[in-house]
CSV table of C-alpha atoms in Angstrom, one decimal:
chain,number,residue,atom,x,y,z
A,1122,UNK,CA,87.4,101.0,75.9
A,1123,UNK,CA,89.4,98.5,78.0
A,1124,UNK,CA,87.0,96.2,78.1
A,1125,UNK,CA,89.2,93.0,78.5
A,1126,UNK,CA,90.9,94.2,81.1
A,1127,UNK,CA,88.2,96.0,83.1
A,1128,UNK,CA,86.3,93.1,83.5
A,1129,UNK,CA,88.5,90.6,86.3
A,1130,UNK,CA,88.9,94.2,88.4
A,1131,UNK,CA,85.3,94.3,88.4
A,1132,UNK,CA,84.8,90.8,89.8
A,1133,UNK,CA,87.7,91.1,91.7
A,1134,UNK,CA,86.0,94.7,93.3
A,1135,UNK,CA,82.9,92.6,93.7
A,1136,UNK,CA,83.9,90.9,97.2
A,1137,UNK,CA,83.7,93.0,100.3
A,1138,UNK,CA,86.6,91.3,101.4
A,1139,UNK,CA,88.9,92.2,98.9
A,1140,UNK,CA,87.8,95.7,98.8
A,1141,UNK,CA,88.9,96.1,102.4
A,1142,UNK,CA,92.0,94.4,101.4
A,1143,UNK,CA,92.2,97.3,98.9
A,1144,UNK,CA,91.7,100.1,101.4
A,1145,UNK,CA,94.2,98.6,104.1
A,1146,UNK,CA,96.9,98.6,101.0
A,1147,UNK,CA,95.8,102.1,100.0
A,1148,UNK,CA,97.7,103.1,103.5
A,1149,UNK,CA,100.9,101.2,102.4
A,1150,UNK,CA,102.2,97.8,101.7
A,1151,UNK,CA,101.3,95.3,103.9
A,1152,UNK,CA,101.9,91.2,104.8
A,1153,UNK,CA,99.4,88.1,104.8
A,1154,UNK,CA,100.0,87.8,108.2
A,1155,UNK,CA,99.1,91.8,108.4
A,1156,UNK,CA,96.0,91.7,106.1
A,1157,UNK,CA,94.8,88.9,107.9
A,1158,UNK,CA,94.5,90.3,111.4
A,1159,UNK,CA,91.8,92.3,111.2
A,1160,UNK,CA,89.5,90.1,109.4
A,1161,UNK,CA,88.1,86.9,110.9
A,1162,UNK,CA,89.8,84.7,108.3
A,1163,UNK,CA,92.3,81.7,107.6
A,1164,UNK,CA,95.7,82.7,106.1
A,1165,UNK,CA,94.9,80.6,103.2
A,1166,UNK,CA,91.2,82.2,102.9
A,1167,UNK,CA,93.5,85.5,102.2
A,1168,UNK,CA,95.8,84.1,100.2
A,1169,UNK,CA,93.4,83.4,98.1
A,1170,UNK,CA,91.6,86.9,98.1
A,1171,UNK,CA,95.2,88.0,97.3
A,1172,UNK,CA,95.4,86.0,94.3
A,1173,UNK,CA,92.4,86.7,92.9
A,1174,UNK,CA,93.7,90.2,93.4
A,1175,UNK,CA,96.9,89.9,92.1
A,1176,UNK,CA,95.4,88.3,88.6
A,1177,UNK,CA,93.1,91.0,88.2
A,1178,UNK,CA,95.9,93.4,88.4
A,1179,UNK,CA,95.2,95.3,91.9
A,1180,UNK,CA,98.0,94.1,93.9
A,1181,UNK,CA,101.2,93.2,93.1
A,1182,UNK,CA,103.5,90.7,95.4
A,1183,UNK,CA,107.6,91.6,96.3
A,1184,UNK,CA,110.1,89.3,95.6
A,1185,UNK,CA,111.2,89.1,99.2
A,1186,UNK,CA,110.2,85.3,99.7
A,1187,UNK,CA,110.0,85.3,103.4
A,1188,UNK,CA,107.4,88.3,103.2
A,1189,UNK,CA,106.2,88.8,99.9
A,1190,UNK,CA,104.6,92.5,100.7
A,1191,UNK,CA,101.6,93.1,99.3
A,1192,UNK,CA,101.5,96.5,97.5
A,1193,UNK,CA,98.4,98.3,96.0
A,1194,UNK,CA,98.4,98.5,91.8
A,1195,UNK,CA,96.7,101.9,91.3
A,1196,UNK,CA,96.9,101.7,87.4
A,1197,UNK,CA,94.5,99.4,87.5
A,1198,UNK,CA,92.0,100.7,90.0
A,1199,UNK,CA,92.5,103.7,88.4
A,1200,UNK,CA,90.7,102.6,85.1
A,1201,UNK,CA,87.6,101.4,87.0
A,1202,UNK,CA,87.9,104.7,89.0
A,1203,UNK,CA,87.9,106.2,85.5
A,1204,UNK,CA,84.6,104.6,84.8
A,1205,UNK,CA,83.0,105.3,88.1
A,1206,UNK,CA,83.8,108.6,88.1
A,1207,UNK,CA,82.4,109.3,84.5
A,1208,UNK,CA,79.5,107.6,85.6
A,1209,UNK,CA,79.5,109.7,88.9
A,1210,UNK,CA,79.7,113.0,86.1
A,1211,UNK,CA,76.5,112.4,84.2
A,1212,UNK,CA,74.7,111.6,87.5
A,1213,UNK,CA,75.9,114.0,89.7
A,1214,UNK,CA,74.9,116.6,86.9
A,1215,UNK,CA,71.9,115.5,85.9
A,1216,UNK,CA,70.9,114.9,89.7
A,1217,UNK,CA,72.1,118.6,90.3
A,1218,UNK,CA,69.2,119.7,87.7
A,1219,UNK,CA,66.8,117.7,89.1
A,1220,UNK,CA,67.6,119.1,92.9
A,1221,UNK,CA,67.2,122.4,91.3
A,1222,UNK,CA,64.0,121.9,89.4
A,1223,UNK,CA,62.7,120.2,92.7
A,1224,UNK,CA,63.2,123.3,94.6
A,1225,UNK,CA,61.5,125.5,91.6
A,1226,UNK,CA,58.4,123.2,91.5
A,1227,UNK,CA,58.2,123.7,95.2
A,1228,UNK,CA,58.6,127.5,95.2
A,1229,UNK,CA,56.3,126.9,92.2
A,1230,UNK,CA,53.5,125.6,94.0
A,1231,UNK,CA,54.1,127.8,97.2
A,1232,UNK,CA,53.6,130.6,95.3
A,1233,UNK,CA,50.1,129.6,93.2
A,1234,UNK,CA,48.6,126.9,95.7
A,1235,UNK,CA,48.0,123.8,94.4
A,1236,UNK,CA,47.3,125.0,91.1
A,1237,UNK,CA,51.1,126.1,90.4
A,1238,UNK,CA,51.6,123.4,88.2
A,1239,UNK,CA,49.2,124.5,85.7
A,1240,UNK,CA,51.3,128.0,84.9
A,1241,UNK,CA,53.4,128.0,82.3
A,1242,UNK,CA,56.7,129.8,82.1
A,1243,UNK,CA,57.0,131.0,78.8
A,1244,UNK,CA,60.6,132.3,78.8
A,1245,UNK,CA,61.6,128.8,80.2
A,1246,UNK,CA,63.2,127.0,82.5
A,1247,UNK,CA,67.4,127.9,81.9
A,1248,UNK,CA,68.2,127.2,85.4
B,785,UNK,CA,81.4,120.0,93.4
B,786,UNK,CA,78.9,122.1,94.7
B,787,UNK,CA,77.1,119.1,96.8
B,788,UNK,CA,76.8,119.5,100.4
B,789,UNK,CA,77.1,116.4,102.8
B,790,UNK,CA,73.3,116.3,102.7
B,791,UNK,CA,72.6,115.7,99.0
B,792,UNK,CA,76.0,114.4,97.7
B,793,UNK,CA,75.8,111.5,95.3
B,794,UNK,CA,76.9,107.9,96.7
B,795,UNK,CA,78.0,105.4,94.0
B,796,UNK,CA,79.0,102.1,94.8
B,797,UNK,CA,79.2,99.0,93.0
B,798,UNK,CA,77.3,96.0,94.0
B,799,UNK,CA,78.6,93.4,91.7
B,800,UNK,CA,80.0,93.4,88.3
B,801,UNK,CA,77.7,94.3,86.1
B,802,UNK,CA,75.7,96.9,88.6
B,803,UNK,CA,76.0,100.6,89.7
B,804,UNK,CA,74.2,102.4,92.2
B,805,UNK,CA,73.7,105.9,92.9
B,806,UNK,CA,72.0,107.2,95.9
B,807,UNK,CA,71.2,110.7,96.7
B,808,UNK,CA,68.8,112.4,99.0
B,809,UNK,CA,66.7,115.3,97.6
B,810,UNK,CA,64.9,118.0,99.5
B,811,UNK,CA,61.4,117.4,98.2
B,812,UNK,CA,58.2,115.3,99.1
B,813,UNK,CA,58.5,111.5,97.3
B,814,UNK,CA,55.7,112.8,95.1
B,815,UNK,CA,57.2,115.7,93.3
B,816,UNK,CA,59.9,113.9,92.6
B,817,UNK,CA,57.6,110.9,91.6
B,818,UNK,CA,56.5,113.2,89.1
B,819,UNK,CA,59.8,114.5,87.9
B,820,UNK,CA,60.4,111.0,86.7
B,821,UNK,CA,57.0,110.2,85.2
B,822,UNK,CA,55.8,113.2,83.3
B,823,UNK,CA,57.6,114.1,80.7
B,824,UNK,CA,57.5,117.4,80.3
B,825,UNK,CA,58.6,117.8,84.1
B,826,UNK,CA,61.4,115.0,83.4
B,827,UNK,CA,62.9,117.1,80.3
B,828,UNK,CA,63.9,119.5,82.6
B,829,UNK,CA,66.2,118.0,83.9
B,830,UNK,CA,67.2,114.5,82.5
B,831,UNK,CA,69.6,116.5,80.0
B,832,UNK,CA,71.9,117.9,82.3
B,833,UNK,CA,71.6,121.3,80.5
B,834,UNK,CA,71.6,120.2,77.5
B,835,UNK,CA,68.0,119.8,75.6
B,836,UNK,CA,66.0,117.3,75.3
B,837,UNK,CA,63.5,116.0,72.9
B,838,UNK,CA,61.0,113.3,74.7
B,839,UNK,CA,59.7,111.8,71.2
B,840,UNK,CA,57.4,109.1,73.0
B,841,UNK,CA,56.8,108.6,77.1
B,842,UNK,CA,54.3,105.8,78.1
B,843,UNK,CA,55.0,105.8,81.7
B,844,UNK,CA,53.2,102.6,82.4
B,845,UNK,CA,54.0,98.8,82.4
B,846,UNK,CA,55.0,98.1,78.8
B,847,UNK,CA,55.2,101.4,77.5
B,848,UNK,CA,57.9,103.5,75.5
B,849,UNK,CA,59.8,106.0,75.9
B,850,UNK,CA,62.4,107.3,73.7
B,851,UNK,CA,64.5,110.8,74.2
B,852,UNK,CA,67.2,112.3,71.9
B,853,UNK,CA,69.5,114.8,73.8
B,854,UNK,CA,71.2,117.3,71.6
B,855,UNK,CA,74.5,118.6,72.4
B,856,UNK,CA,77.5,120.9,71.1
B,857,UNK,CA,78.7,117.6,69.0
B,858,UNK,CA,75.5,116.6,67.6
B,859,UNK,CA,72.4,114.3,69.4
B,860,UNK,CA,72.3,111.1,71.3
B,861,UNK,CA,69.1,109.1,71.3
B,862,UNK,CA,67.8,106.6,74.0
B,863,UNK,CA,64.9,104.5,74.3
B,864,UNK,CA,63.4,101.6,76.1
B,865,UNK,CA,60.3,100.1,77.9
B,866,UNK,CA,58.6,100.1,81.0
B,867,UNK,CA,59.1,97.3,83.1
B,868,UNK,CA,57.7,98.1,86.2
B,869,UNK,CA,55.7,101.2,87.4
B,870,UNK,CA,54.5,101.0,91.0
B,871,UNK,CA,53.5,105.0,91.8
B,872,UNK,CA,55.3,107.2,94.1
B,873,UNK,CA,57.7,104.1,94.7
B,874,UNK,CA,59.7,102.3,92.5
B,875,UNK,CA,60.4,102.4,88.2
B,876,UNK,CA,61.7,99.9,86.4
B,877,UNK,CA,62.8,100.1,82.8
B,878,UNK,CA,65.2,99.3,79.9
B,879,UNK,CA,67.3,101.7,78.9
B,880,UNK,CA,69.6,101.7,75.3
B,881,UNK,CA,71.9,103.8,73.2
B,882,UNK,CA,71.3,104.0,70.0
B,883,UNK,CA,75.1,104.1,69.6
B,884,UNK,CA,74.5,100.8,70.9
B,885,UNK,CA,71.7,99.4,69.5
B,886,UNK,CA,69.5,96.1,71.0
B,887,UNK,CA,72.6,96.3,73.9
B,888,UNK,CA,69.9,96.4,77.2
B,889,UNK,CA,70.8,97.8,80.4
B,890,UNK,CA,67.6,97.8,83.4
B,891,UNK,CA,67.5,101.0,85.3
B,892,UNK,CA,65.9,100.7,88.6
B,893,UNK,CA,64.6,103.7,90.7
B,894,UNK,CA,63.7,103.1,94.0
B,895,UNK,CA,61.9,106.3,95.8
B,896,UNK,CA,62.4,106.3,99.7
B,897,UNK,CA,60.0,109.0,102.0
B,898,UNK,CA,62.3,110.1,104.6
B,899,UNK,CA,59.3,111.2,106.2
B,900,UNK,CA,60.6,115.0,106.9
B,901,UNK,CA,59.6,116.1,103.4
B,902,UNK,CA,62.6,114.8,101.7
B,903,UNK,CA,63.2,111.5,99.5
B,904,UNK,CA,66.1,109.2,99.1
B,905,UNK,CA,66.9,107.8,95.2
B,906,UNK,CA,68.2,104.5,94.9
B,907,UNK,CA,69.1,104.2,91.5
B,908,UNK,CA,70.9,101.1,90.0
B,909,UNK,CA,71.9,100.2,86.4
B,910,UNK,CA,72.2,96.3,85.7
B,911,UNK,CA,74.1,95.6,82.5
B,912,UNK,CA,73.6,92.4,80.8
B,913,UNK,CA,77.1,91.8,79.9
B,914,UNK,CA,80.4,93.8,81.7
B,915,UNK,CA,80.9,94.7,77.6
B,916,UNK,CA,77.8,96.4,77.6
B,917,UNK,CA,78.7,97.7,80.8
B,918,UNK,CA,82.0,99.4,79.3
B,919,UNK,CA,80.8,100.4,76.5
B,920,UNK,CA,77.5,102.2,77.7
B,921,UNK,CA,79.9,104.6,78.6
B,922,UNK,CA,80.9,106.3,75.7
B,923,UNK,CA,77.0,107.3,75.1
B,924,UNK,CA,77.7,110.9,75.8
B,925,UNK,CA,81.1,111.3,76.8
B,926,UNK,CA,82.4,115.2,75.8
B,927,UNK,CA,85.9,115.3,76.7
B,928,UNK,CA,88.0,113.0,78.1
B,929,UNK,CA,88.4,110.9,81.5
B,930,UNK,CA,89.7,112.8,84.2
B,931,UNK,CA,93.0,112.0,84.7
B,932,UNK,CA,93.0,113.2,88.5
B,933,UNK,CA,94.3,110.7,90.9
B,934,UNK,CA,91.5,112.3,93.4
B,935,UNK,CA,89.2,109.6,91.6
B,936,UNK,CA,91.0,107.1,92.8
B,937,UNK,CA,90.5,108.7,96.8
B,938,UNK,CA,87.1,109.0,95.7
B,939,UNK,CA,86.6,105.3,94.6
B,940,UNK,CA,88.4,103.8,97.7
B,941,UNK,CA,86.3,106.0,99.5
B,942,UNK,CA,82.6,105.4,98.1
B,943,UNK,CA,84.5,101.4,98.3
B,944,UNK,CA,84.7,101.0,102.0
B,945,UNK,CA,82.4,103.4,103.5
């Protein structure tokens, strides 16, 4: 896996800050002096968010001295979304199963009183 | 995905080495107490479909557990110990691969009464190292990543909501 570089997006997705950074770029390229309107912050307090971003590989900066956009990286975010969304798979599934299983027990027990829990199905369970 | 507003799945990522899950389920806290803590209740479901052996499940402070899950590409086994074990309310234990042997991640499940007959799961991995993290992953893993860029949307989204 891409462990080495996963890791700074991580601690870079970590701060709240930074993440809102990251959904304000989603909607386009953006200045300092634009990112740091809406949050009650220093220029250089974002500036340094931005770098911290910029290292991890999240954002990258244009040339244009004067305004140096700030522009979303989504390669990058796009591995960690990877991850998440593998992780989001196995849960989401096995999470699924157990909603299902829930709602069995309960007809389950509806069905036989309190004492449902003692029957046994004996062709099984294949939901 | 077949999940409704109600019951759909809520990751977000605390810090770097954690994940968390949240989902609400339609079911008193204590059935679903006891779909975690009775094993043949939590082979049901833990497997996604797929079975599961439980070989050992000592659902109390300092006890084992150890499940293999077999699939189309062969088995996967996982074991750990009970850290915590407070009834009805939260679960605490270690959790390893065996593809991944001695590498420790601590699973916590936190069990919420809604008080209208449903329960809220908070359920959060802590890795020990963001390697361990990474690699936990492959534990599993039947096909490959999706390559959809509507996992990025969802990221963002679970992000800043």
């Amino acid at each position: 896996m891409t462990t080495d570089t996963l890791s700074p997006t991580f601690a870079a997705l970590a701060d709240p800050t930074r993440r809102a950074i990251l959904a304000r770029l989603a909607g386009g390229e953006a200045t300092v002096t634009e990112l740091a309107k809406p949050f009650d912050m220093s220029m250089p307090a974002i500036s340094k968010h931005l770098k911290v971003l910029e290292r991890a590989g999240l954002i990258t900066r244009g040339r244009d001295k004067q305004r140096r956009p700030c522009r979303i990286d989504a390669a990058r975010l796009k591995d960690v979304s990877d991850w998440v969304e593998h992780y989001r798979k196995i849960w989401e599934e096995r999470f699924d199963r157990l909603d299902d299983y829930l709602q069995d027990l309960q007809k389950e027990q509806k069905k036989h009183g309190k004492n449902g829990r003692d029957k046994r199905d004996k062709k099984g369970n294949q939901p | 995905m077949t999940t409704t507003s109600a019951n759909k799945l809520e990751i977000t990522l605390p810090s770097d080495r954690e994940i968390q899950m949240e989902r609400v389920f339609a079911a008193p806290r204590d059935l679903v107490w006891q779909a975690h803590t009775e094993a043949e209740k939590l082979a049901k479901w833990w497997g996604r479909g797929n079975k599961v052996d439980i070989e050992r499940f000592e659902a109390e402070r300092g006890g084992h557990w150890r499940f293999v899950e077999h699939h189309d590409g062969g088995s996967d086994g996982f074991e750990g110990r009970f850290r915590e074990v407070t009834p009805t309310e939260r679960l605490v234990q270690s959790f390893e691969w065996d593809g991944m042997p001695a590498h420790v991640c601590i699973n916590t499940s936190i069990f919420e009464d809604l008080g209208d007959g449903r329960t809220r799961i908070v359920a959060t991995s802590l890795f020990h190292t963001t390697e361990e993290r990474d690699g936990m992953l492959e534990s599993g893993m039947e096909g490959g990543l999706s390559e959809s860029y509507a996992a990025l949307d969802h990221l963002l989204a679970s992000l800043t909501r």
